[in-house]
Coordinates of C-alpha atoms and ligand atoms in Angstrom, one line a residue:
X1 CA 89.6 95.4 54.8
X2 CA 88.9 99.0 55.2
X3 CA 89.8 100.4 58.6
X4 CA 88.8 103.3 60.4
X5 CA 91.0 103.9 63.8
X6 CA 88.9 106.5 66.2
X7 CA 91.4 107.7 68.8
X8 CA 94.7 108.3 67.3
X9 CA 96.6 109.3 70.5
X10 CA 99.3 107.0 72.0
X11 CA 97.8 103.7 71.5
X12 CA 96.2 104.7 68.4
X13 CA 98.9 105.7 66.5
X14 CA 100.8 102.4 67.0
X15 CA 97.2 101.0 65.8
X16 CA 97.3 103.2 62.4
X17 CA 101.2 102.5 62.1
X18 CA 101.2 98.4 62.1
X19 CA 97.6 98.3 60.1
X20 CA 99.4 101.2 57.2
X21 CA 103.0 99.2 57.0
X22 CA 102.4 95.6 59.0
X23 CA 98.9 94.1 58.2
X24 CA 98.4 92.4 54.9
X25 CA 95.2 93.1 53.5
X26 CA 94.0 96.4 55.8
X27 CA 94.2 99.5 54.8
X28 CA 93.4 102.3 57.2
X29 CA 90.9 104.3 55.0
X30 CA 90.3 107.6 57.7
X31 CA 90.7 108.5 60.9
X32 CA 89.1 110.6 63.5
X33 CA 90.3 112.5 66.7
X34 CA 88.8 115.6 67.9
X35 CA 92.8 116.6 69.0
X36 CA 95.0 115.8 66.1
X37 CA 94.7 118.4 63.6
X38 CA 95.3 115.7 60.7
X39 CA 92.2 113.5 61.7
X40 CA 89.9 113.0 58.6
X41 CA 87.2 113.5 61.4
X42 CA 86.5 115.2 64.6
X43 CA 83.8 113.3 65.2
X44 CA 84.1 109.3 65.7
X45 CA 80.4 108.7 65.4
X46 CA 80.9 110.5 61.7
X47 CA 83.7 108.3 60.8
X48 CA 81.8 105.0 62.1
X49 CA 78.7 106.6 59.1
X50 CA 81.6 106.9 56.8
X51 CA 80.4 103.9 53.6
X52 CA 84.3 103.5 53.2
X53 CA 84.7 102.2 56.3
X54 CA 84.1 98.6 56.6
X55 CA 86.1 98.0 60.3
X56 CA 86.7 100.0 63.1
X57 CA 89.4 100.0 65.4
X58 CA 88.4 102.1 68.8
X59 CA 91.5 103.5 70.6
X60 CA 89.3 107.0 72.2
X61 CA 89.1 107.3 76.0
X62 CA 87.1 104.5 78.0
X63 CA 84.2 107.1 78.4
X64 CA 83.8 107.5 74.6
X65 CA 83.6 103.5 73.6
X66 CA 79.6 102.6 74.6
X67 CA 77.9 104.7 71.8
X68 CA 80.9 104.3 69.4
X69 CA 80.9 100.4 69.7
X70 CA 76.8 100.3 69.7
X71 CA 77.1 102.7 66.1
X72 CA 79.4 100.0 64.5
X73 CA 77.3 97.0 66.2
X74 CA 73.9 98.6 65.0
X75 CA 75.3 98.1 60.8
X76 CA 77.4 95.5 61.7
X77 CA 80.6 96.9 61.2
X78 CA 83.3 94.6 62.5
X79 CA 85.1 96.5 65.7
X80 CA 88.1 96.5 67.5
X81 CA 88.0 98.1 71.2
X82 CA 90.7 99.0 73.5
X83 CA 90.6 97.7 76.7
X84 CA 88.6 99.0 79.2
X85 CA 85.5 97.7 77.3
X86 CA 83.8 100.8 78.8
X87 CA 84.0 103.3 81.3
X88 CA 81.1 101.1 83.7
X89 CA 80.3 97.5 84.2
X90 CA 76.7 98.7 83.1
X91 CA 78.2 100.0 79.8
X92 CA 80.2 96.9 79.5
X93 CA 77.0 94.8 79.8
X94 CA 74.8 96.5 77.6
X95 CA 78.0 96.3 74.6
X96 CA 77.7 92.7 75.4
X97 CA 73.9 92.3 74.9
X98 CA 74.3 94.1 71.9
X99 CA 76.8 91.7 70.1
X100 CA 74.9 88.8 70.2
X101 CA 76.9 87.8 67.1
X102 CA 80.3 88.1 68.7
X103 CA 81.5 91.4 65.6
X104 CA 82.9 92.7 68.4
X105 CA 87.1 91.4 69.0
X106 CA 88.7 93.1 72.8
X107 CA 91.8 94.6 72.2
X108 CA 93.2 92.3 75.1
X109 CA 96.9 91.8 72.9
X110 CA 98.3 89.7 75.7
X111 CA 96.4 87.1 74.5
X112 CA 98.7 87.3 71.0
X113 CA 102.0 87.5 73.0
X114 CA 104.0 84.4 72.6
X115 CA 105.5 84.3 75.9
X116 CA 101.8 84.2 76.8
X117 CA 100.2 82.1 74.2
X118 CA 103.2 79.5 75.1
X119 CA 102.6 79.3 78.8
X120 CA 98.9 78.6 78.0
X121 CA 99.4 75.6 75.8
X122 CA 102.1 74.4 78.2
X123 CA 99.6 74.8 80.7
X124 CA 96.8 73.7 78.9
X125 CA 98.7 70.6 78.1
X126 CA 98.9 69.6 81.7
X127 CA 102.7 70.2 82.2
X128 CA 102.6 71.3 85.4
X129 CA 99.5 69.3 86.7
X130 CA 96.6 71.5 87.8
X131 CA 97.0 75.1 88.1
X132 CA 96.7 76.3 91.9
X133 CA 97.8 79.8 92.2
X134 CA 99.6 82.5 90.2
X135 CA 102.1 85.6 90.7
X136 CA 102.1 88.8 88.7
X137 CA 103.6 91.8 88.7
X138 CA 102.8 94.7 86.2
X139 CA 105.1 97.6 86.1
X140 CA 105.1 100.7 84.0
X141 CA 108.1 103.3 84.6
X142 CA 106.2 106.1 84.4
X143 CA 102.0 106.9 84.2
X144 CA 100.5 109.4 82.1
X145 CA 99.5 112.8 83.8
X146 CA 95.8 112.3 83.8
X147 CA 96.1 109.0 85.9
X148 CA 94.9 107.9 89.5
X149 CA 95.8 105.4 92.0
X150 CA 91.9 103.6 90.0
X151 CA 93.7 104.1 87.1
X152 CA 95.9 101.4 88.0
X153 CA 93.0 99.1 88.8
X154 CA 90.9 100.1 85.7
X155 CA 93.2 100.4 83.1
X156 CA 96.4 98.5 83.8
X157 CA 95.5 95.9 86.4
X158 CA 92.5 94.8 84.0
X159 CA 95.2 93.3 81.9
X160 CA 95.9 90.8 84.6
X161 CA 91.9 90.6 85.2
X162 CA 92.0 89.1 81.7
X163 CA 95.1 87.0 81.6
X164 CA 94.1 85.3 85.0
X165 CA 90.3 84.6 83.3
X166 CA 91.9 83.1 80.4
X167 CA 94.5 81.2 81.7
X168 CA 92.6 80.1 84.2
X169 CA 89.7 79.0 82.4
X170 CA 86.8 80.2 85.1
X171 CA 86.0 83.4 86.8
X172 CA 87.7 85.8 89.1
X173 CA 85.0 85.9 91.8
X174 CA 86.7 88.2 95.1
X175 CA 89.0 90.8 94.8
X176 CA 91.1 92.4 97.6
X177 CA 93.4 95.6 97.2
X178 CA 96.2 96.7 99.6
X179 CA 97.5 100.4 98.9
X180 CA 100.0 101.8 101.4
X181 CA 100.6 105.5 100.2
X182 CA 98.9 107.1 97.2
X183 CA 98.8 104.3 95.5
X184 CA 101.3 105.8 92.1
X185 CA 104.3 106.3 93.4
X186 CA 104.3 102.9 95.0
X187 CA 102.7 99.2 94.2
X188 CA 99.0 98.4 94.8
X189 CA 99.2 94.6 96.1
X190 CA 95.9 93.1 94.7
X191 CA 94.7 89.4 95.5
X192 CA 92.2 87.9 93.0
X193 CA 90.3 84.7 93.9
X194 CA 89.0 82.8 91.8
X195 CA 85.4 80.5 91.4
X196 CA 87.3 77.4 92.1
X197 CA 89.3 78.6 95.5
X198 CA 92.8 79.7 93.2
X199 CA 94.8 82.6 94.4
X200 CA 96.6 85.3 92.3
X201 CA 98.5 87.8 93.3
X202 CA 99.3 90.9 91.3
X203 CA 102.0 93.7 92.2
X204 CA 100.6 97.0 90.2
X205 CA 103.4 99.7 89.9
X206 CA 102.9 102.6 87.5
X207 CA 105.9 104.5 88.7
X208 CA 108.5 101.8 88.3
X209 CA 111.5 104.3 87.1
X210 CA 113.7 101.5 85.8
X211 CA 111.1 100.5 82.8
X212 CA 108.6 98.3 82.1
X213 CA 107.9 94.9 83.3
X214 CA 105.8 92.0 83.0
X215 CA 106.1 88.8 85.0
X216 CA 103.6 85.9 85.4
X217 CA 104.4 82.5 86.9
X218 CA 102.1 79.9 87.6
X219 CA 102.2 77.7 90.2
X220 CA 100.6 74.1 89.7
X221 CA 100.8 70.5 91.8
X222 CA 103.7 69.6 89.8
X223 CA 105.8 72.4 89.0
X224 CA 105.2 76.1 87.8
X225 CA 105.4 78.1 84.3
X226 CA 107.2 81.0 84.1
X227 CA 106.8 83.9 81.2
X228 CA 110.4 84.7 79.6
X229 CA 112.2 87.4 81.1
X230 CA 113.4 90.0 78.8
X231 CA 117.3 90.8 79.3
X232 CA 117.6 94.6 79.9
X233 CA 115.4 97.9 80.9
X234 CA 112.2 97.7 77.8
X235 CA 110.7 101.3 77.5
X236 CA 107.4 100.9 77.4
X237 CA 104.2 98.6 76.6
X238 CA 104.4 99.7 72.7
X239 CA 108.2 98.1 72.6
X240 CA 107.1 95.2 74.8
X241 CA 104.0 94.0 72.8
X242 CA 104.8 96.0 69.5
X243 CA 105.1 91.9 68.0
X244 CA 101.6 90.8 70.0
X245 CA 99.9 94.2 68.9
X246 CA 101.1 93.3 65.0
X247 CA 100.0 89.4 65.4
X248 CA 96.5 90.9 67.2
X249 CA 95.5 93.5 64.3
X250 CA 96.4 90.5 61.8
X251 CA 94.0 88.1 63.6
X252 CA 91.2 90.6 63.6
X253 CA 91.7 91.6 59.8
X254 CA 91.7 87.7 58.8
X255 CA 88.8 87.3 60.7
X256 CA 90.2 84.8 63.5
X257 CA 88.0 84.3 66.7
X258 CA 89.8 86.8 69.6
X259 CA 88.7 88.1 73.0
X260 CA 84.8 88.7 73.0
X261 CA 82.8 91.7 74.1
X262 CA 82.1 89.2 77.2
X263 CA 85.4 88.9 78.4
X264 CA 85.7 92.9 78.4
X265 CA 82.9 93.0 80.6
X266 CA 84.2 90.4 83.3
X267 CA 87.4 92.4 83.3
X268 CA 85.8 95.2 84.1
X269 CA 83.6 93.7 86.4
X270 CA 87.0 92.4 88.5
X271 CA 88.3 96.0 88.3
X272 CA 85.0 97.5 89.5
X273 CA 85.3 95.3 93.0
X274 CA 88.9 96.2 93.2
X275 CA 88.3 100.0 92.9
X276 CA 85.2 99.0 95.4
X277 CA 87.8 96.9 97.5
X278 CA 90.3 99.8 97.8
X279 CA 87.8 102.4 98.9
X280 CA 86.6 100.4 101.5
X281 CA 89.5 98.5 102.5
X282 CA 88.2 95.3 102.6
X283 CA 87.6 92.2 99.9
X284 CA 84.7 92.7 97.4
X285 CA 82.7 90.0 95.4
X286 CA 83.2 90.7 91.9
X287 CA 79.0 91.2 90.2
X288 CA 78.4 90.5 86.9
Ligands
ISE1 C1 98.1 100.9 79.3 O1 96.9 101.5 78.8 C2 98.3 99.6 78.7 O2 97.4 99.0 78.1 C3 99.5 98.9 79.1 O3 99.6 97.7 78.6 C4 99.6 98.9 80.6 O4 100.9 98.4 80.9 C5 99.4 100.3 81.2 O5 99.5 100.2 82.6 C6 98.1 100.9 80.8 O6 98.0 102.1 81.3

């Protein structure tokens, strides 16, 4: 399959490195970025026109993915998007209208983890008896620059938006924030109920200093489920899903069902009421 990767800053350069060295049968044919001086293209929308490009992977800032996603949708290119879907849970909706046919995979690469995947089918197959609550916590040791205490809900804590949907199995239908501080250099505590009367909690701590963590337990009437703890400090998200990233881009390239244009728009939708929650200080209903 021949890949174009639009973005090719931090998250899409791990994209073009696993598809150029770790994906059998992709090859990454151009890319574009209007900042990286060895970008085949400025323009995204030019590489999406591009003939040679069969597959796009979109790895450009939330704001940029509606009309690149609805380019590849409208000649039914095959697409890969980085989570946020889009920048609004309007934009989100309209991507998902558009892809009646389901071309479109969310980059969601928690999904391909196997600490994940193996809590689901232990879950799944009833080990712990019904599933009543869960506990998360989602640390990064350092944030980017550019990011904001809704950063945290937007772009990280939508992570746990869609690993609560999907091991759940049903919606996330309140959300309730708790920030003390700025909302960086400490946790945001978030509560998501669910449809059915569950309870998560999620810890969200972009300034974690000692590295990065991910924890998830699951509490159900007879017992709980636990992810794997890694031994020692892990760098960053690239080291601690490099394998779930490889295993994702594999899936999409042999054409295996993934994480639809839907589910980026209910994750979004849960982070919209949690930015709505913390502004006002009070729980929010999530709308979709
Ligand atoms: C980043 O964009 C990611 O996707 C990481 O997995 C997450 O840990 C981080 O908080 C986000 O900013």
């Amino acid at each position: 399959m021949n890949v174009g990767v639009v973005g090719t800053g931090s998250m899409g350069s791990v994209h073009v490195g696993l598809l150029g060295a770790q994906v059998p049968g992709a090859t990454v044919v151009a890319t574009a970025d209007p900042f990286a001086p060895g970008a085949d293209y400025a323009d995204g929308l030019e590489l999406i026109a591009d003939p040679a490009v069969e597959a796009v992977v979109i790895a450009s800032p939330p704001e940029t993915h509606e009309a690149l996603v609805l380019a590849c949708l409208d000649p039914g290119k095959r697409v890969l998007c980085e989570k946020p879907l889009a920048d609004s849970v309007e934009a989100c909706r309209r991507i998902a209208a558009a892809d009646a046919d389901g071309r479109l995979t969310m980059g969601f690469m928690r999904r391909r983890d196997s600490g994940y995947a193996d809590l689901k089918r232990r879950l799944d197959a009833g080990e712990i008896g019904a599933p009543l609550a869960a506990h998360m916590v989602h640390r990064n040791a350092a944030s980017p620059a550019w990011f904001t205490a809704e950063h945290v809900l937007t772009d990280s804590l939508v992570h746990e938006a869609d690993v609560t949907r999907w091991l759940l199995g049903e919606e996330i239908a309140r959300v309730t924030v708790h920030t003390v501080g700025d909302g960086l250099s400490g946790p945001q505590l978030v509560v998501l109920e669910t449809a059915s009367g569950r309870v998560v909690g999620v810890e969200c701590f972009v300034n974690a200093g000692y590295g990065y963590d991910i924890r998830c337990e699951v509490v159900g009437e007879s017992g709980t489920l636990e992810l794997p703890r890694r031994p020692g400090a892990v760098a960053g998200f690239q080291q601690w899903f490099g394998e779930a990233y490889r295993r994702e881009l594999q899936a999409w390239v042999d054409g295996e069902p993934g994480p639809t244009a839907f589910d980026g728009y209910a994750a979004t939708a849960v982070c919209a009421a949690a930015v709505e929650s913390r502004r006002a200080g009070r729980p929010v209903d999530v709308r979709m």
